[in-house]
Coordinates of C-alpha atoms and ligand atoms in Angstrom, one line a residue:
M1 CA 122.9 66.9 185.6
L2 CA 119.9 67.4 183.5
T3 CA 120.7 67.5 179.6
D4 CA 119.2 67.7 176.5
S5 CA 121.0 64.7 174.8
P6 CA 123.2 63.1 177.4
S7 CA 126.2 61.1 176.9
A8 CA 127.9 58.4 178.9
V9 CA 130.1 59.8 181.4
E10 CA 130.2 56.3 182.7
S11 CA 133.1 54.2 182.7
T12 CA 134.4 51.1 184.8
L13 CA 137.9 50.6 186.3
V14 CA 138.3 47.7 188.8
L15 CA 141.9 47.2 189.9
E16 CA 143.3 44.1 192.2
P17 CA 144.8 45.3 195.3
E18 CA 148.3 44.5 194.2
V19 CA 147.9 46.5 191.1
R20 CA 146.7 49.6 193.5
R21 CA 149.4 49.1 195.9
K22 CA 151.9 49.5 192.5
L23 CA 150.3 52.1 191.2
K24 CA 150.4 54.3 194.4
S25 CA 154.2 53.8 194.6
A26 CA 154.4 54.6 190.9
V27 CA 152.8 58.0 191.3
R28 CA 154.4 61.0 192.4
G29 CA 151.0 63.0 193.3
S30 CA 148.3 61.0 194.8
V31 CA 146.1 58.2 194.1
L32 CA 142.5 58.5 195.8
M33 CA 139.7 56.1 196.3
P34 CA 136.1 56.5 197.7
G35 CA 136.8 56.6 201.4
D36 CA 140.1 58.4 201.0
E37 CA 140.5 62.2 203.0
D38 CA 140.5 64.1 199.9
Y39 CA 138.3 61.9 197.5
H40 CA 135.2 64.4 198.1
S41 CA 136.9 67.5 197.4
A42 CA 138.8 66.1 194.3
R43 CA 135.5 64.7 192.5
C44 CA 133.7 68.6 192.8
V45 CA 133.5 70.5 189.5
Y46 CA 132.3 73.8 188.9
N47 CA 128.7 72.7 188.1
G48 CA 126.9 71.7 191.4
M49 CA 124.5 69.5 189.3
I50 CA 127.3 67.0 188.5
D51 CA 127.7 64.5 191.3
R52 CA 130.0 61.5 190.0
R53 CA 132.4 59.0 191.8
P54 CA 134.9 57.8 189.8
S55 CA 136.4 54.8 191.3
L56 CA 139.9 55.9 191.2
I57 CA 141.3 59.3 190.9
I58 CA 145.0 60.0 190.0
R59 CA 146.2 63.6 191.1
C60 CA 149.1 64.2 188.6
A61 CA 152.2 66.0 190.0
G62 CA 154.1 65.9 186.8
V63 CA 154.2 64.7 183.3
S64 CA 155.4 61.4 184.8
D65 CA 152.3 60.6 186.6
V66 CA 150.2 61.7 183.4
L67 CA 152.1 59.1 181.5
T68 CA 151.5 56.4 184.0
A69 CA 147.8 57.4 184.3
V70 CA 146.9 57.1 180.3
R71 CA 148.8 53.7 180.0
L72 CA 146.7 52.3 183.1
A73 CA 143.6 54.0 181.3
R74 CA 144.8 52.7 177.9
D75 CA 145.7 49.1 179.3
N76 CA 142.1 48.6 180.8
G77 CA 140.3 50.1 178.2
C78 CA 139.1 52.6 180.4
P79 CA 138.1 56.2 179.1
P80 CA 139.6 58.6 181.5
A81 CA 137.9 61.7 182.8
V82 CA 140.5 64.8 182.2
R83 CA 140.1 67.7 184.8
G84 CA 142.3 71.0 184.1
G85 CA 140.4 73.8 185.9
G86 CA 137.0 71.7 186.1
H87 CA 134.8 74.5 184.8
S88 CA 133.2 72.6 182.1
A89 CA 129.1 73.3 182.3
A90 CA 129.0 69.6 181.2
G91 CA 131.2 68.3 184.3
F92 CA 133.5 66.4 181.7
G93 CA 136.3 66.3 184.0
V94 CA 134.9 63.6 186.4
C95 CA 132.9 60.3 185.7
D96 CA 131.1 57.8 187.4
G97 CA 132.8 54.6 188.4
G98 CA 136.0 55.0 186.2
L99 CA 139.2 56.7 186.0
M100 CA 139.6 60.5 186.8
I101 CA 142.9 62.0 186.0
D102 CA 143.2 65.3 188.0
L103 CA 145.8 67.8 186.3
S104 CA 145.4 70.5 189.0
P105 CA 148.3 69.9 191.2
M106 CA 150.3 71.1 187.9
K107 CA 151.1 74.5 188.6
G108 CA 154.6 75.2 187.2
I109 CA 154.7 78.6 185.2
H110 CA 157.8 80.2 183.6
V111 CA 157.8 83.6 181.8
D112 CA 160.8 84.0 179.3
L113 CA 161.2 87.6 179.5
V114 CA 163.7 87.8 176.3
Q115 CA 161.6 85.5 174.0
Q116 CA 158.3 87.2 175.8
T117 CA 156.7 83.8 176.1
A118 CA 155.0 81.8 179.0
R119 CA 155.1 78.0 179.5
A120 CA 152.5 77.0 182.2
Q121 CA 151.4 73.3 183.0
A122 CA 148.0 71.7 182.6
G123 CA 146.6 72.6 186.5
V124 CA 147.1 76.2 186.0
L125 CA 144.2 78.8 186.2
W126 CA 143.9 82.0 184.4
G127 CA 144.1 84.3 187.5
E128 CA 147.5 82.4 188.3
L129 CA 148.7 82.8 184.9
D130 CA 147.9 86.5 184.4
H131 CA 149.7 86.9 188.3
E132 CA 153.0 85.7 186.9
T133 CA 152.8 87.5 183.4
Q134 CA 151.4 90.8 184.6
A135 CA 154.3 91.1 187.1
F136 CA 156.4 91.8 183.9
G137 CA 153.1 93.9 182.1
L138 CA 152.8 90.9 180.1
A139 CA 149.8 89.0 179.3
T140 CA 147.8 86.6 176.5
T141 CA 144.6 86.0 175.5
G142 CA 142.9 84.4 178.6
A143 CA 139.5 83.5 180.1
R144 CA 137.4 86.6 181.9
I145 CA 137.1 84.7 185.4
S146 CA 140.4 83.9 187.4
T147 CA 139.2 80.4 188.2
T148 CA 139.0 79.0 185.0
G149 CA 141.6 76.5 183.8
I150 CA 144.2 77.2 180.9
S151 CA 143.9 73.6 179.8
G152 CA 140.1 73.4 178.7
V153 CA 139.8 77.1 177.4
T154 CA 142.7 76.9 175.3
L155 CA 142.0 73.8 173.8
G156 CA 138.5 75.1 172.9
G157 CA 139.7 78.2 171.4
G158 CA 139.8 80.9 174.4
Y159 CA 137.7 84.2 174.3
G160 CA 138.9 86.7 176.5
W161 CA 139.3 90.8 176.8
L162 CA 142.0 90.7 174.5
M163 CA 140.8 88.6 171.8
R164 CA 140.3 91.4 169.3
K165 CA 143.7 92.7 169.7
F166 CA 145.6 89.9 170.2
G167 CA 143.5 87.0 168.8
L168 CA 142.0 83.9 170.6
T169 CA 144.2 81.9 173.3
I170 CA 144.9 79.3 170.5
D171 CA 146.1 82.3 168.3
N172 CA 148.6 83.0 171.0
L173 CA 149.7 79.0 171.5
L174 CA 153.1 78.1 170.3
S175 CA 153.5 74.7 171.4
V176 CA 152.0 71.9 173.7
N177 CA 153.3 68.9 175.1
I178 CA 150.8 66.3 174.9
V179 CA 150.7 62.5 176.1
T180 CA 148.5 60.6 173.5
A181 CA 146.2 57.6 173.9
D182 CA 149.1 55.5 173.3
G183 CA 150.9 56.9 176.2
D184 CA 153.4 58.6 174.2
F185 CA 154.9 61.8 175.3
M186 CA 154.9 64.2 172.0
V187 CA 155.6 68.0 171.3
A188 CA 153.3 69.5 168.9
N189 CA 154.1 72.6 167.3
A190 CA 154.1 74.7 163.9
S191 CA 157.2 72.4 163.0
E192 CA 156.9 69.5 165.3
N193 CA 153.8 67.1 164.6
A194 CA 152.1 70.0 162.7
D195 CA 148.9 68.1 162.2
L196 CA 148.0 67.5 165.7
F197 CA 149.0 71.0 166.9
W198 CA 146.2 72.2 164.2
G199 CA 143.9 69.8 165.8
I200 CA 144.4 70.6 169.5
R201 CA 143.8 74.3 168.6
G202 CA 139.8 74.2 168.8
G203 CA 139.5 70.5 168.8
G204 CA 139.4 70.1 172.6
G205 CA 140.8 67.1 174.6
N206 CA 140.2 64.5 171.9
F207 CA 143.7 63.7 171.3
G208 CA 145.4 63.4 174.3
I209 CA 146.1 65.1 177.3
V210 CA 148.1 68.6 177.0
T211 CA 150.7 68.7 179.9
S212 CA 151.9 72.2 179.1
F213 CA 151.4 75.1 177.2
E214 CA 153.7 77.4 175.4
Y215 CA 152.0 81.0 175.0
R216 CA 153.2 84.4 173.1
L217 CA 153.0 87.2 175.3
H218 CA 152.4 91.0 174.8
A219 CA 152.6 93.8 176.7
V220 CA 149.5 94.9 178.5
G221 CA 148.6 97.2 181.3
P222 CA 149.3 96.7 184.0
M223 CA 146.7 99.5 184.0
I224 CA 143.9 99.4 181.3
T225 CA 140.5 101.2 181.1
G226 CA 137.5 98.5 182.1
G227 CA 134.5 97.7 184.1
M228 CA 130.7 97.9 183.8
A229 CA 128.1 100.6 183.1
F230 CA 124.8 99.5 184.4
Y231 CA 121.6 100.7 182.7
P232 CA 118.1 100.2 183.3
I233 CA 116.1 97.3 181.8
N234 CA 113.6 99.3 180.3
R235 CA 116.1 101.1 178.0
A236 CA 117.6 97.4 177.0
R237 CA 116.4 97.7 173.3
E238 CA 117.4 100.9 173.0
I239 CA 121.2 99.9 174.4
L240 CA 121.3 97.0 172.1
Y241 CA 120.5 98.8 169.0
F242 CA 123.2 101.2 170.2
Y243 CA 125.8 98.7 171.1
R244 CA 125.5 96.9 167.6
E245 CA 126.3 100.5 165.8
F246 CA 129.0 101.4 168.7
M247 CA 130.5 97.6 167.8
D248 CA 130.7 98.0 164.0
S249 CA 133.1 100.9 164.2
A250 CA 135.0 99.9 167.5
P251 CA 138.8 99.6 167.4
D252 CA 140.7 96.2 168.2
E253 CA 141.6 97.5 171.4
L254 CA 138.3 97.6 172.8
S255 CA 136.6 94.3 173.8
T256 CA 133.2 94.3 175.2
L257 CA 130.3 92.2 176.8
L258 CA 126.5 93.3 176.7
N259 CA 125.0 91.5 179.8
F260 CA 121.5 91.1 181.2
L261 CA 121.8 90.6 185.1
I262 CA 120.5 91.3 188.3
T263 CA 122.4 93.8 190.5
P264 CA 124.4 92.0 193.1
P265 CA 124.4 92.9 196.6
A266 CA 128.0 94.3 196.1
P267 CA 129.6 97.2 197.7
F268 CA 129.7 98.9 194.5
V269 CA 125.8 98.6 194.0
P270 CA 123.9 101.2 196.3
Q271 CA 121.2 99.7 198.5
H272 CA 118.5 100.8 196.6
L273 CA 120.0 99.4 193.4
R274 CA 120.2 96.1 194.8
G275 CA 118.5 93.1 193.1
V276 CA 117.6 94.8 190.4
P277 CA 117.4 93.5 186.7
V278 CA 119.7 95.6 184.5
V279 CA 121.4 95.8 181.1
A280 CA 125.2 96.1 181.3
I281 CA 127.9 96.7 179.1
A282 CA 131.2 95.7 180.0
V283 CA 134.5 96.7 178.3
C284 CA 137.9 96.3 178.1
H285 CA 140.5 98.9 176.4
A286 CA 144.0 97.3 176.2
G287 CA 145.5 100.6 175.1
S288 CA 146.2 103.9 176.7
V289 CA 144.1 105.9 178.9
E290 CA 144.0 108.9 176.6
D291 CA 142.7 106.3 173.6
A292 CA 139.9 104.6 175.9
G293 CA 138.6 108.0 176.5
R294 CA 138.4 108.8 172.9
D295 CA 137.2 105.4 171.9
L296 CA 134.6 104.9 174.9
A297 CA 133.3 108.6 174.2
P298 CA 130.1 107.4 172.2
L299 CA 128.8 105.3 175.6
R300 CA 129.1 108.4 177.4
R301 CA 126.6 109.9 175.0
I302 CA 124.1 107.6 175.8
G303 CA 122.9 109.2 178.8
P304 CA 123.8 108.6 182.3
P305 CA 123.9 104.7 183.7
L306 CA 122.6 103.7 186.8
I307 CA 126.0 102.6 187.7
D308 CA 129.4 103.3 186.3
Q309 CA 132.1 101.1 187.1
I310 CA 134.2 102.1 183.9
K311 CA 137.5 103.5 184.9
P312 CA 141.3 102.8 184.8
R313 CA 142.0 99.7 186.9
P314 CA 144.8 97.0 186.8
Y315 CA 144.2 94.4 184.0
K316 CA 144.4 91.7 186.9
S317 CA 141.5 93.2 188.5
L318 CA 139.5 93.3 185.6
Q319 CA 139.9 89.4 185.1
R320 CA 138.2 89.1 188.0
L321 CA 135.2 91.3 187.5
F322 CA 133.0 88.3 187.0
D323 CA 134.6 85.8 189.5
A324 CA 131.4 85.7 191.5
A325 CA 130.3 83.4 188.5
G326 CA 132.6 81.0 188.7
V327 CA 131.9 80.0 192.0
F328 CA 132.4 76.1 192.4
G329 CA 128.9 74.5 193.2
Y330 CA 126.3 76.5 191.7
Q331 CA 123.7 74.4 189.5
V332 CA 124.5 75.6 186.1
Y333 CA 122.1 75.3 182.7
G334 CA 122.7 77.1 179.7
K335 CA 122.5 77.4 176.2
S336 CA 124.7 79.1 173.5
G337 CA 125.7 79.8 169.9
H338 CA 127.0 82.5 167.2
L339 CA 125.2 85.3 165.8
A340 CA 126.3 86.2 162.2
E341 CA 124.6 89.8 163.3
L342 CA 122.9 91.5 166.0
S343 CA 120.0 91.5 163.7
D344 CA 116.6 93.3 164.8
D345 CA 114.9 89.6 165.5
V346 CA 117.7 88.8 167.9
I347 CA 117.1 92.1 169.6
E348 CA 113.6 91.5 169.9
T349 CA 114.0 87.9 171.4
L350 CA 116.8 89.2 173.8
V351 CA 114.6 91.8 175.2
T352 CA 111.5 89.4 175.4
Y353 CA 113.4 86.4 177.3
A354 CA 116.0 88.1 179.4
P355 CA 114.1 90.0 181.5
Q356 CA 112.0 86.9 182.2
V357 CA 115.1 85.5 184.1
T358 CA 114.1 83.2 187.1
S359 CA 117.5 83.7 189.4
P360 CA 119.6 86.3 190.6
L361 CA 122.3 84.6 189.8
S362 CA 121.8 84.1 186.0
I363 CA 123.4 86.1 183.2
V364 CA 122.7 86.2 179.7
M365 CA 126.1 87.4 177.7
I366 CA 126.2 88.7 174.4
S367 CA 130.4 89.1 173.3
T368 CA 131.6 90.8 170.2
L369 CA 134.0 88.8 168.5
G370 CA 135.8 90.5 165.0
G371 CA 139.2 92.1 165.0
A372 CA 142.3 89.8 165.4
V373 CA 139.7 87.0 165.6
G374 CA 138.5 87.2 162.1
R375 CA 142.1 87.7 160.7
V376 CA 143.0 84.4 160.9
G377 CA 141.9 81.8 158.2
E378 CA 139.0 79.7 158.6
H379 CA 141.2 76.6 158.1
D380 CA 144.4 77.6 159.8
T381 CA 143.2 75.9 163.2
A382 CA 140.5 73.7 164.0
F383 CA 138.5 76.4 165.6
S384 CA 135.6 77.6 163.1
H385 CA 133.0 80.2 162.2
R386 CA 136.0 82.8 162.6
Q387 CA 133.9 85.4 160.7
T388 CA 131.1 85.1 163.7
R389 CA 130.2 88.7 164.7
F390 CA 128.7 87.9 168.4
D391 CA 128.6 85.2 170.6
Y392 CA 125.7 84.5 172.9
A393 CA 125.4 82.4 176.2
I394 CA 122.5 82.2 178.4
N395 CA 123.4 80.8 181.7
S396 CA 120.8 79.9 184.3
V397 CA 122.5 79.6 187.5
W398 CA 120.9 79.0 191.0
T399 CA 121.3 77.5 194.5
D400 CA 118.5 75.0 195.5
P401 CA 118.5 71.8 193.3
L402 CA 114.6 71.6 194.1
E403 CA 114.2 74.6 191.7
S404 CA 115.8 73.1 188.9
E405 CA 112.9 72.7 186.7
R406 CA 112.0 76.6 186.4
H407 CA 115.1 77.7 186.0
I408 CA 115.9 75.1 183.1
S409 CA 112.9 75.5 181.6
W410 CA 113.7 79.7 181.3
A411 CA 117.3 78.7 179.7
R412 CA 115.5 76.2 177.2
D413 CA 112.7 78.1 176.1
F414 CA 115.0 81.5 175.6
G415 CA 117.4 78.9 173.7
R416 CA 114.7 77.3 171.6
A417 CA 113.6 81.0 170.5
M418 CA 117.3 82.0 169.5
R419 CA 117.9 78.9 167.8
P420 CA 116.7 80.0 164.6
L421 CA 118.8 82.8 164.6
T422 CA 122.0 80.6 165.5
T423 CA 124.6 80.4 163.3
G424 CA 126.9 78.2 164.9
V425 CA 128.4 77.2 168.6
Y426 CA 131.8 77.8 170.6
V427 CA 132.6 73.9 172.0
N428 CA 133.4 75.4 175.2
E429 CA 130.2 77.1 175.8
L430 CA 128.4 73.7 175.0
G431 CA 126.6 71.6 177.8
D432 CA 126.4 67.8 177.4
E433 CA 124.4 68.1 174.4
G434 CA 125.4 65.4 172.1
E435 CA 127.3 64.8 168.6
E436 CA 124.7 67.0 166.4
R437 CA 125.5 70.4 168.6
V438 CA 129.4 69.4 168.8
R439 CA 129.1 69.1 164.9
E440 CA 127.8 73.1 164.9
A441 CA 131.2 73.9 166.4
Y442 CA 132.9 73.5 163.2
N443 CA 132.5 73.8 159.6
P444 CA 132.0 70.7 157.8
K445 CA 135.6 70.6 156.4
T446 CA 137.2 71.1 159.9
Y447 CA 135.1 68.5 161.2
A448 CA 136.1 65.8 158.9
R449 CA 139.4 66.7 159.2
L450 CA 139.5 66.5 163.0
A451 CA 137.4 62.9 162.7
A452 CA 140.6 62.0 160.3
L453 CA 142.9 63.1 162.9
K454 CA 141.2 61.1 165.6
K455 CA 141.4 58.0 163.8
T456 CA 145.3 58.8 163.7
Y457 CA 146.1 59.7 167.3
D458 CA 142.9 57.6 169.0
P459 CA 141.5 55.3 166.9
E460 CA 139.7 53.8 169.9
N461 CA 138.4 57.0 171.1
L462 CA 139.9 56.4 174.5
F463 CA 139.5 60.1 175.1
R464 CA 135.8 60.4 174.8
L465 CA 134.5 61.9 177.9
N466 CA 134.4 65.4 176.5
Q467 CA 132.8 67.2 173.4
N468 CA 133.7 64.0 171.5
I469 CA 134.7 63.6 167.8
K470 CA 134.4 60.2 166.7
P471 CA 137.1 58.7 165.1
G472 CA 136.6 58.9 161.0
N473 CA 137.5 58.7 157.4
R474 CA 138.7 62.3 156.0
Ligands
FAD1 C1 132.3 80.6 184.9 C2 132.9 80.2 183.6 C3 133.4 81.3 182.6 C4 134.1 81.1 181.5 N1 134.7 81.9 180.9 C5 135.1 81.8 179.6 C6 136.0 82.7 179.1 O1 135.8 84.0 179.7 N2 136.5 82.5 178.1 C7 136.5 81.1 177.1 O2 136.7 80.9 176.5 N3 135.7 80.4 178.0 C8 134.9 80.5 179.2 N4 134.3 79.5 179.8 C9 134.4 78.4 179.0 C10 135.7 77.3 179.4 O3 136.1 77.5 178.3 C11 135.1 75.8 179.4 O4 134.4 75.7 180.7 C12 136.6 75.3 179.5 O5 136.1 73.8 179.6 C13 136.9 75.3 181.0 O6 138.1 74.8 181.0 P1 139.0 73.8 182.5 O7 140.1 73.5 182.3 O8 138.5 75.0 183.5 O9 137.6 72.6 182.4 P2 137.7 71.1 183.0 O10 136.4 71.1 183.2 O11 138.9 70.9 183.6 O12 138.0 70.5 181.2 C14 137.1 70.7 180.1 C15 137.5 69.9 179.0 O13 138.8 69.7 178.6 C16 139.1 68.5 178.9 N5 140.7 68.9 179.4 C17 141.0 69.7 180.2 N6 142.4 69.6 180.5 C18 143.0 68.9 179.5 C19 144.2 68.9 179.2 N7 145.3 69.1 179.7 N8 144.6 68.1 177.9 C20 143.2 67.4 177.3 N9 142.3 67.7 178.0 C21 141.8 68.4 178.7 C22 138.3 67.9 179.7 O14 138.6 66.7 179.5 C23 137.1 68.6 179.6 O15 136.4 68.0 178.2 C24 133.9 79.6 181.1 C25 133.1 78.5 182.0 C26 132.9 79.0 183.0 C27 131.9 77.9 183.8

């Protein structure tokens, strides 16, 4: 992957044949090496620009395999790449030459209807968790693409359609089971190892491998009101000014994304409107259909959209609305950041650069935070910048590696223009951009506390193939 400041996603692991043989019999899942049948499919991650070859992949079937894998990494001084759903755009789920710990076979989900909670293992994807919880009309805040892993999303914070009503994913996280760099199995929650529990709620995979997550669930749907309304690109400025005002007084039930995209060749797009640059407002109203009608009325007053797909629909179908963007193998390069406001300068920059998009697969997303996200204290979890109003993600996406330069240039130039207007960044939206950018994801006090926690739980920085926080003093 072309990066602005590449970090080392390389490590080495050479095992004697006898050790490999013992390892294979010690693992319930599978142990893969170059040449093995499933090796190539196992090393693939979402971003097609990432083409790395670990010397060993341990596909974990359960906690016991994770313990074995972490102890192997520790004993050989080999920083492992850890893969949950494999959606990290930076490709941190796979490494060159070293050990890849693949959690994707760990698919257990248990919904507790009495406690209204769900316990899910680390390889579960959001679509799978929604499938189990929505059977009972329950859900928790989770990523807006069904193929994204619960692991990476949760550990970085967790944006989703329900965040303004119920908070980020981490605000609904009750407990985790985790294997630390020492190879110890621990429980972390509000009463046990509370310092660790604070750190994993925003600090990413820096403190160990989480083997399962317990979430608080809420009554959601199954029918909600959601979808997208598409407007001509020449109305972008006007739509953005409307969007700013609209979201100023929106209730917590209403979450939105404003997107610049090119209409896909999908069944709902009439032939003559396919391949057209548009500005689209995507919404999820998690209240009653009547309330949604009232709260979405201002949207109806800005004139008829080219295409209107906002309607009552199952929550699960809304969670799949953007799945076409989650296809493994696309080339991906992005720039992102927080916005304190949708200022006039931000709007002008968006309407200047977004229409210059170079690929029909690319998308620019402006999501609105606020609501329950901002009601959690800035230092209660390791997720910073709680008062941020908006977040932007410029995702350049294409298929032909030979075209990389122009698609990357568009995102880079766009990102450069947005930079002076940016107030921080969401760690899960970072590429492989280096230590300084990771620091921008946290307020200084939180970053210092995370570094000190890292020193306690991972002083050798075994878990460093990630958005890394180096061990430090408080
Ligand atoms: C198409 C797409 C849509 C997205 N939509 C959203 C969205 O709606 N909301 C949102 O918040 N984010 C979203 N993201 C960003 C997403 O949060 C991150 O990409 C996240 O890292 C994905 O998690 P994963 O488990 O799939 O990724 P992976 O690549 O498997 O892992 C990501 C990072 O987490 C570490 N890790 C993974 N599992 C564990 C574990 N069990 N224990 C410890 N460390 C672990 C890995 O080492 C790696 O550093 C999206 C990303 C993509 C590509």
